[in-house]
PDB file of C-alpha atoms in Angstrom:
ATOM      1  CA  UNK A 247      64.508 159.966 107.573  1.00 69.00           C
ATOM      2  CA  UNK A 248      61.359 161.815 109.249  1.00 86.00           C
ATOM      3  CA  UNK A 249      62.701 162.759 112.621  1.00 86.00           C
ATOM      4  CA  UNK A 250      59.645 165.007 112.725  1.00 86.00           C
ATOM      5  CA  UNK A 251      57.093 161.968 112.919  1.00 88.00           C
ATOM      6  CA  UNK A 252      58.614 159.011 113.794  1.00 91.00           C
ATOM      7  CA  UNK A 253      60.961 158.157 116.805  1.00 92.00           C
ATOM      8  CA  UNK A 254      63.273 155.279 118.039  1.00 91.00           C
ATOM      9  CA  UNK A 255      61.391 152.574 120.521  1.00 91.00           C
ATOM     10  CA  UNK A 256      63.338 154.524 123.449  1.00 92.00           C
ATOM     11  CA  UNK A 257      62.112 157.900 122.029  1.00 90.00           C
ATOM     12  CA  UNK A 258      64.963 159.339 120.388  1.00 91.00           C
ATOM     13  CA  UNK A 259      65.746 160.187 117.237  1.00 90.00           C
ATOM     14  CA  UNK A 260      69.453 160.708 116.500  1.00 90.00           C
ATOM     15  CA  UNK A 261      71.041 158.529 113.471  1.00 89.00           C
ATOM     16  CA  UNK A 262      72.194 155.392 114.862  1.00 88.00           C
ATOM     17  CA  UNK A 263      75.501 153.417 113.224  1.00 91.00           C
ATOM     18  CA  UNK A 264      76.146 149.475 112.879  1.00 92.00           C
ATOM     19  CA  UNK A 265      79.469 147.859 112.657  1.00 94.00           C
ATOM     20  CA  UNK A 266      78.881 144.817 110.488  1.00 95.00           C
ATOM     21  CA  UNK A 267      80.794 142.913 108.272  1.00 94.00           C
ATOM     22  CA  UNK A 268      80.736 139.729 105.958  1.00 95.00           C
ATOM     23  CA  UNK A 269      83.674 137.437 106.655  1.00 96.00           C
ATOM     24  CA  UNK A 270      85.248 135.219 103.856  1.00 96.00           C
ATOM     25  CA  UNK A 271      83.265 131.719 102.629  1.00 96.00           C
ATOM     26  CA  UNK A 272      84.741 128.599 103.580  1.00 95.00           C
ATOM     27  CA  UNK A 273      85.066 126.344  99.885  1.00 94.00           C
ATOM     28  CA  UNK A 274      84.037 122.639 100.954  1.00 91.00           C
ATOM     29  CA  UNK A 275      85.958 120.400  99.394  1.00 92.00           C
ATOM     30  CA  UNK A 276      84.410 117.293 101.144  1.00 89.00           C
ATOM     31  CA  UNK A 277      83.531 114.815  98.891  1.00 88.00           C
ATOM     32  CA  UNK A 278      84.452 117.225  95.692  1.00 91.00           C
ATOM     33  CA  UNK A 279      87.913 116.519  95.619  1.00 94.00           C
ATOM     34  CA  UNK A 280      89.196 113.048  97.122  1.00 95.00           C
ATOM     35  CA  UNK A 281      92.398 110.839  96.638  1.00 96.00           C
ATOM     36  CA  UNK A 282      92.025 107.389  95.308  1.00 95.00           C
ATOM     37  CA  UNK A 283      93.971 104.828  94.730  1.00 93.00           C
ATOM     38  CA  UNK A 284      96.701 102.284  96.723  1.00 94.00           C
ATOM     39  CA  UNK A 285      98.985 103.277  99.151  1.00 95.00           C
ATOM     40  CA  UNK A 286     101.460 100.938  99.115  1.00 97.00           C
ATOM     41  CA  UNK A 287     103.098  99.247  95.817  1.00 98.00           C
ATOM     42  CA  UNK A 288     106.127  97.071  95.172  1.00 98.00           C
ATOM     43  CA  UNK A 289     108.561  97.762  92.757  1.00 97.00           C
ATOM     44  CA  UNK A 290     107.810  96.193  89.300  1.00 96.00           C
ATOM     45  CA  UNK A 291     109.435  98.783  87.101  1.00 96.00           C
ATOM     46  CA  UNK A 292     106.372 100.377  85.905  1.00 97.00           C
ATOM     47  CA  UNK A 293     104.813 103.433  86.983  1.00 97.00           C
ATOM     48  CA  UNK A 294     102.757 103.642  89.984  1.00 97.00           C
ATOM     49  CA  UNK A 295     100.633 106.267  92.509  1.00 97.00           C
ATOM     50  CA  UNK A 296      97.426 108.091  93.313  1.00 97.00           C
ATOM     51  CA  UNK A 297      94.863 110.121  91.593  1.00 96.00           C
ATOM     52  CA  UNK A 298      93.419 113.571  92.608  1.00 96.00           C
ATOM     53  CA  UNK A 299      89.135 112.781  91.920  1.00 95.00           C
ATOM     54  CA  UNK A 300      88.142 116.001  91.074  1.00 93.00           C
ATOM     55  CA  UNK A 301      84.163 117.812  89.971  1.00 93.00           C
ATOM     56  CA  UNK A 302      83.684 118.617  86.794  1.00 91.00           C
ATOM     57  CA  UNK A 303      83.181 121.831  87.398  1.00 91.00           C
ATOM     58  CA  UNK A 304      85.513 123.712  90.092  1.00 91.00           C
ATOM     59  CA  UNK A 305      83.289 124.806  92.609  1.00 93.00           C
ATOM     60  CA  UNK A 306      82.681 128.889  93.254  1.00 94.00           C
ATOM     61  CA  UNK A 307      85.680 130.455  94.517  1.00 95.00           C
ATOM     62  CA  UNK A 308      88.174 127.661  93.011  1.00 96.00           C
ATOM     63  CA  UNK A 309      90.131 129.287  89.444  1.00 94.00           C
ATOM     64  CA  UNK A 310      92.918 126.592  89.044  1.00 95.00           C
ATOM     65  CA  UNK A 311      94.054 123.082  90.573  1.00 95.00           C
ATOM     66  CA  UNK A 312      97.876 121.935  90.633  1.00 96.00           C
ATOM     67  CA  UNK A 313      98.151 118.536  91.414  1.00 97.00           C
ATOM     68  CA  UNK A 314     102.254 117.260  92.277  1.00 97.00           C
ATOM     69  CA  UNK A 315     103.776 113.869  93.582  1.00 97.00           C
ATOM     70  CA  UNK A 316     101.273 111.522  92.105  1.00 97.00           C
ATOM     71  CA  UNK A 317     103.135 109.012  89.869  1.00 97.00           C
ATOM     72  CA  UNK A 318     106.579 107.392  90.801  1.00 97.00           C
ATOM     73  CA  UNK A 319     108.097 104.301  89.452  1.00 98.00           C
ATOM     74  CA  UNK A 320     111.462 104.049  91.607  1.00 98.00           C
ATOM     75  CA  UNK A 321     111.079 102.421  95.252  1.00 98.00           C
ATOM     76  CA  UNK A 322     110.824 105.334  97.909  1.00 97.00           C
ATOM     77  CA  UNK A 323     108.007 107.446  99.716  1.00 98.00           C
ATOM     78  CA  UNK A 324     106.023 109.531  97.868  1.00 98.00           C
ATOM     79  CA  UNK A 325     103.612 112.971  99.071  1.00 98.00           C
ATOM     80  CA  UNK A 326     101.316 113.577  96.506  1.00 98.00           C
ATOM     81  CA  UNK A 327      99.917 117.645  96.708  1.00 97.00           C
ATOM     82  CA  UNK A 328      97.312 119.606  95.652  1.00 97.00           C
ATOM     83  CA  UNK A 329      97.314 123.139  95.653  1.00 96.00           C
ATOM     84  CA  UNK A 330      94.379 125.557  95.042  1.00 96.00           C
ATOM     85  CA  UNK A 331      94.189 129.272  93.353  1.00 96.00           C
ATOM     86  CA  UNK A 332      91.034 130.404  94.668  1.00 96.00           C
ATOM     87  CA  UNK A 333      89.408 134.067  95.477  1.00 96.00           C
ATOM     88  CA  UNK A 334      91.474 134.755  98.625  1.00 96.00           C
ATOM     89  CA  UNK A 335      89.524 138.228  98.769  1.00 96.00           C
ATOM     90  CA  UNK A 336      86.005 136.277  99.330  1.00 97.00           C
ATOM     91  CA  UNK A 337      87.219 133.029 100.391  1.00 97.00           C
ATOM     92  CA  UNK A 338      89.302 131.424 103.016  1.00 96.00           C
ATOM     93  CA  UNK A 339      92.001 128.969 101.418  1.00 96.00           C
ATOM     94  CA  UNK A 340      91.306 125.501 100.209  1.00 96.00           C
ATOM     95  CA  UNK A 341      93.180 122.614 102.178  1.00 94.00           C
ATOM     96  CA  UNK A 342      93.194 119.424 101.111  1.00 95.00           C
ATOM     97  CA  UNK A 343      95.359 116.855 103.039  1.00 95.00           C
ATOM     98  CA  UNK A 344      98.309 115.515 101.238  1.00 96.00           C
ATOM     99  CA  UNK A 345      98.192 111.821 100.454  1.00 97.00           C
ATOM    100  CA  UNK A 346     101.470 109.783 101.358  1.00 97.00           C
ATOM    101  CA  UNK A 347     102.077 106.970  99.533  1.00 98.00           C
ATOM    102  CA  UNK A 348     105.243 104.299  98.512  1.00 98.00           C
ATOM    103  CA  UNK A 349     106.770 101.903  96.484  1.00 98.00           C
ATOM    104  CA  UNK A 350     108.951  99.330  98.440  1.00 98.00           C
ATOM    105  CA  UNK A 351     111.484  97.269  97.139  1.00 98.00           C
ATOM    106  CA  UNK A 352     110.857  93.930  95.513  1.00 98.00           C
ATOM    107  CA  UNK A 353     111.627  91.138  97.736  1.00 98.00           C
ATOM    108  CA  UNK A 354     114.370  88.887  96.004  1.00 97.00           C
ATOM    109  CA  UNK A 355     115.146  85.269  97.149  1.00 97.00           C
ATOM    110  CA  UNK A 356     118.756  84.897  98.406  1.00 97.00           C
ATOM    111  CA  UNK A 357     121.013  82.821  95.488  1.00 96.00           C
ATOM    112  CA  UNK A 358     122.017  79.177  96.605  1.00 95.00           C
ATOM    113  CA  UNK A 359     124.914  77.528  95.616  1.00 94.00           C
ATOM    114  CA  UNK A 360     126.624  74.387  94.756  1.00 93.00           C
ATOM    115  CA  UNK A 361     129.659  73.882  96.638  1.00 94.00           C
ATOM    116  CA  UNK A 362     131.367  71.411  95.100  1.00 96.00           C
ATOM    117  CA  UNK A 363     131.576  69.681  91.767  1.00 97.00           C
ATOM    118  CA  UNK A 364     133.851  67.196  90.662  1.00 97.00           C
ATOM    119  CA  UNK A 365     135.882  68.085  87.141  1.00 97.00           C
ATOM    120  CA  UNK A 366     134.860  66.147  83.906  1.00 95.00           C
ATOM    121  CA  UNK A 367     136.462  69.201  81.619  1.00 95.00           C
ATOM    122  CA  UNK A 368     132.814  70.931  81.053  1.00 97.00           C
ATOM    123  CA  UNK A 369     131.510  74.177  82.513  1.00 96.00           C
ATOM    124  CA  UNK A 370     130.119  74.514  86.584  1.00 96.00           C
ATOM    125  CA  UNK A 371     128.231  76.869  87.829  1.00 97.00           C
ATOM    126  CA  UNK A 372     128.020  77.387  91.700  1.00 96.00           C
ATOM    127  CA  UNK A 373     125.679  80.340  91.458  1.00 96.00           C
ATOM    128  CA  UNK A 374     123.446  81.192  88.345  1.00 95.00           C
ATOM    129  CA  UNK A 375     123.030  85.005  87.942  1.00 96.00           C
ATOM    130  CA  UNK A 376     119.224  86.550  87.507  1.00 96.00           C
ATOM    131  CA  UNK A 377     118.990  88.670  83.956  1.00 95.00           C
ATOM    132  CA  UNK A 378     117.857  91.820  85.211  1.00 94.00           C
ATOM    133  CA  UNK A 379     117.755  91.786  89.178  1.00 96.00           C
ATOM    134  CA  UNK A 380     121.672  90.166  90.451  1.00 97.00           C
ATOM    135  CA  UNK A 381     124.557  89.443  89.208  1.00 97.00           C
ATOM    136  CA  UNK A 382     127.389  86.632  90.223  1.00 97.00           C
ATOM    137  CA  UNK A 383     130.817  87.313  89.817  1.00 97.00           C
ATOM    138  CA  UNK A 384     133.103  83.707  89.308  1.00 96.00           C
ATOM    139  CA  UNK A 385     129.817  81.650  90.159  1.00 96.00           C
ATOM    140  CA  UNK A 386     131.048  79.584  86.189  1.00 96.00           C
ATOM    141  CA  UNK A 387     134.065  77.951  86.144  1.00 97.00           C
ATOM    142  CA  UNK A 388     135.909  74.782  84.379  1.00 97.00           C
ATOM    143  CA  UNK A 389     139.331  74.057  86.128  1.00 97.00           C
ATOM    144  CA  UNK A 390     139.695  72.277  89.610  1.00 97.00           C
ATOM    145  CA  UNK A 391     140.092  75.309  91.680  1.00 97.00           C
ATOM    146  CA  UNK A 392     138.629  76.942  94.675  1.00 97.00           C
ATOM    147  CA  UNK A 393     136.593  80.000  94.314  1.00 97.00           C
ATOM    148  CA  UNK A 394     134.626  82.823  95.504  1.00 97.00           C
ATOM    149  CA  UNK A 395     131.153  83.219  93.588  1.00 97.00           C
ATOM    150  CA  UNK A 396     130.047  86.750  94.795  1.00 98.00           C
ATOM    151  CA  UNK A 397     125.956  87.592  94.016  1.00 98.00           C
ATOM    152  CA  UNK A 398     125.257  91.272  93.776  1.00 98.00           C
ATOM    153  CA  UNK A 399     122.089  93.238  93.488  1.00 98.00           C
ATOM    154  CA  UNK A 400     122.071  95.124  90.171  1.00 97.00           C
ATOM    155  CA  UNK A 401     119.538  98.102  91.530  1.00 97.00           C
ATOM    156  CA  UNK A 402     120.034  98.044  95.633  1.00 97.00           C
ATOM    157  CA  UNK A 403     117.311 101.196  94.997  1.00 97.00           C
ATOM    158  CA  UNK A 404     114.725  99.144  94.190  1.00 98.00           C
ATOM    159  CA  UNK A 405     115.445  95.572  94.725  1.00 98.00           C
ATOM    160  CA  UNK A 406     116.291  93.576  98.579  1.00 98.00           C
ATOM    161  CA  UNK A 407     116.939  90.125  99.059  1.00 98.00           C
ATOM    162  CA  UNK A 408     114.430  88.367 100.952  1.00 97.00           C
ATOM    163  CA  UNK A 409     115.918  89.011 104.871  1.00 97.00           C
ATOM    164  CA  UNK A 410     115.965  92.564 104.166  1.00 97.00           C
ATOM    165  CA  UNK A 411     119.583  93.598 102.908  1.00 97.00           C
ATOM    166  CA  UNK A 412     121.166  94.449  99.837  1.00 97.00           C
ATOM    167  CA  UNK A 413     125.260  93.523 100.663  1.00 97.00           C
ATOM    168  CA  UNK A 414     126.126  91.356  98.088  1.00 98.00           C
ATOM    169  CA  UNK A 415     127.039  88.021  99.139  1.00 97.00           C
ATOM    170  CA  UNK A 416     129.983  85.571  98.892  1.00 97.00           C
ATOM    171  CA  UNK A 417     130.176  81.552  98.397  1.00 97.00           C
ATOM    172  CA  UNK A 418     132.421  79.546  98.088  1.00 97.00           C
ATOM    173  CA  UNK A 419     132.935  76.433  95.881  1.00 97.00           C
ATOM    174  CA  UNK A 420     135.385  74.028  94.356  1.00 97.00           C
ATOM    175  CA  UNK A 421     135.565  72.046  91.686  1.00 97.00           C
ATOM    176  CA  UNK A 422     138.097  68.669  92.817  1.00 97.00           C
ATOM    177  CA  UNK A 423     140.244  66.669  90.498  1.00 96.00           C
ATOM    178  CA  UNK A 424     138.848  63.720  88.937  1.00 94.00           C
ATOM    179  CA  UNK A 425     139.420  59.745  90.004  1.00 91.00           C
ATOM    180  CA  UNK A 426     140.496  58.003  87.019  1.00 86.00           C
ATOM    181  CA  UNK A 427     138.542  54.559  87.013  1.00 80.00           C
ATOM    182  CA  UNK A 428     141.607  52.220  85.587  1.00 79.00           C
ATOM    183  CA  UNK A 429     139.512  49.242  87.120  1.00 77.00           C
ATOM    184  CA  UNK A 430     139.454  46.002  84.384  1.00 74.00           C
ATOM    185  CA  UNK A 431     141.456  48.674  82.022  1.00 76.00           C
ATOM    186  CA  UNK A 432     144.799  47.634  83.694  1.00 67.00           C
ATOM    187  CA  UNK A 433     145.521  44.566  85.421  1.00 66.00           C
ATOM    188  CA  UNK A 434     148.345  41.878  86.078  1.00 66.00           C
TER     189      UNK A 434
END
């Protein structure tokens, strides 16, 4: 600080100040952390959803990762987050885009039925329940009789039959009385 022998370049010499300032890093995440996986499942009963691809190492400024809404096994729409702890004092905050993703229902054929059988004293069933996905309600029956089968979805959550509803649905059926062939048994 030799005022004495040396000068500005327009010839003064009083202390000059700067205003100057470092502004916080951006952390780029491009590339370093990425979501994989499908999109779009159907419902199978087994656990589905998207993975969070992340560096070995976190990059500078990065001190934890928290990673929500990746796995689902039930038909719906899922948002799978991640959310950074990071240096906010040195760095601006870490965004990475959520990642939307869904199970839809499994598409179940609509039950047909058999309308009518004739009686011959064994079991008839109109409509034949699926273990597991729908049920039927009087779809067996033995005695002449009219009926109602009614087929019902077991999980409407996760299941839809195959023109997009879930209202169970009705039939009906008969079973009619017998002819009793008395030809060549009885005769004049």
């Amino acid at each position: 600080n030799d005022k004495s022998n040396t000068v500005w370049s327009d010839g003064t010499t009083a202390d000059r100040s700067y205003a100057w300032s470092i502004t916080k890093a951006t952390i780029d995440l491009d590339g370093i952390y990425y979501w994989t996986g499908e999109t779009l499942y159907t419902y199978d009963g087994q656990e589905h959803g998207v993975t969070l691809v992340q560096p070995e190492e976190m990059p500078a400024g990065i001190t934890a990762v928290t990673v929500t809404g990746t796995t689902g096994t039930a038909a719906g729409d899922y948002v799978a987050k991640v959310t950074f702890a990071y240096d906010s004092a040195n760095y601006e905050a870490p965004v990475l885009a959520d990642c939307p993703w869904s199970i839809e229902k499994a598409t179940v054929a609509i039950p047909t039925a058999t309308v009518t059988f004739v009686y011959d004293g064994s079991e008839k069933t109109a409509v034949a329940a699926v273990e597991g996905v729908y049920g039927v309600v009087d779809g067996t029956k033995t005695a002449v009789g009219t009926y109602t089968a009614v087929a019902g979805l077991l999980d409407k959550s996760n299941y839809v039959w195959s023109d997009g509803t879930t209202a169970d649905r009705s039939y009906a059926w008969s079973i009619t009385k017998a002819t009793i062939d008395i030809d060549g048994i009885y005769y004049w």
